[in-house]
C-alpha cells in the first residue's frame, strides 16, 4: 500500500502521513489520531496483521527516554507503506500509562510496556470508530450526533446510578453494559455537530463506562470492573474531562483499598487529586477525591498525611453550596458518605472509637430509602468495630439492622459484610449465644437468597 493509498484508507491528507514518516520517533500524535491508527490495524485483514507482527520483533510498546523532569512517553509500532514507524503517545496519555494492563489483583508496574496496547485493544472492542476520533468533519454514511444524545446518555446514567445506590450493582449492571454496547458505542462513530458535542458525548460515554465498572466492583466482579474503569479513564481523556478522569481513578483506588493493595491504591488516589483532576472539580467532588485519598494513605500506614487529607475533605465538603455547578455523578456524596469513608480510614488507622463515632454519624444522616445499599454496609462495618471494642450486644444489634436493610439488595459488598459477620460470630455461636445463632440463621437465608437470584 502506497502512502497515498494509506492516507485514503484512513481518510486523512497525504501530507499527514508524510509528516508521520518524516518525523519518525519524534512525532507526538493526538490521542484520537493514535486511536484511529490502532483501530485501523484491528480492522485490517489477517495477512496485514501477520505482516505487522513479523515486522515487529515483539508486539509491545517500548519506553522512550524522556527529557529531564518529563514523564516517559510510550511508542507503539504502526505499519506505514509496508514498514514499521514507531509513534510515541503524547504526554497527555501519560495518565493511562501508569495503569496496569492486567487484573486488579496483580502488582502494578508504572509505565509497563503492554499497557497502552491493551488499552487500545479494549477500545477497539468497544467499537470506537477510527475516523470519528480524529476527524471532526462530516463523513458519508455516518449519522449526525448532537448535544441531545449526550444529555440522553447522562439521563440513563442517572437512572441506573440511582438503582445502583438503592439496590446494588447486581441489579442493573447488565442493563448498563447492554445500553453502552447497543446505543452509546455507535454514537462515538457518528458525525458530531461540533467539537463541544464530541467532547460531551465522549464524556457521557465515560460516565456510563465508569458506572458499569462501579457496578461490577460492587458485585465483586473485580476484573470486569478494572477493565471498565480503564475504558472510562480513556474516554474521559478523549473528552478532555479531567474531573471525570479523577472520579474514575478515585473509584479504582477505592477498589484497590478494598482488595488490600495499598501501593496500588495510593498510586491511583494520588493520580486522582493531581492537577486539574482535583483543581477543576467542584467542591463536593474534591471532597470525594480527598477522602478516598485519605483512605489510601491510611491503608499505606501514612497516618499524619491521612489525617491531613481527612481534614481537607471536610473543608471541601463544607465549601459545597446548593447552587454549585457540579456533575450529577456526585449526587450521592454528602455528610453521610463523607462520614462513612472517614470512619473506614480511622478504622484502618486503629482509631476504633473515632471510627465508631463516624459510622454512627453516617447512619444518622443518611437517606436510607435512597442509599439503601451503603446504609446496610455502614451498619455492618459498625458492628465489626463494636465487636472489636468488646461490645457484643451492640454489634449484634448493628448487624441485625444491617440484615434488615439488605433485603432486596444485590451487592458483593453486602455479601462480604455477611460473610465477615458470620466469621466474627463463630466463637459466640459455638458458645450458644442466642443473638449470634439467630443472626447466623438470618445470614444463611440472605446468602441463599442472593445466590439463588444470581444462578
Coordinates of C-alpha atoms in Angstrom, one line a residue, residues 25 62-67 70-73:
X25 CA 10.0 8.7 16.6
X62 CA 8.7 0.4 24.4
X63 CA 9.6 3.2 26.6
X64 CA 11.3 6.3 25.1
X65 CA 13.8 8.2 27.3
X66 CA 12.1 11.5 28.4
X67 CA 13.7 14.8 28.9
X70 CA 9.3 15.0 31.9
X71 CA 7.1 11.8 32.2
X72 CA 8.3 9.0 30.0
X73 CA 6.4 8.5 26.8

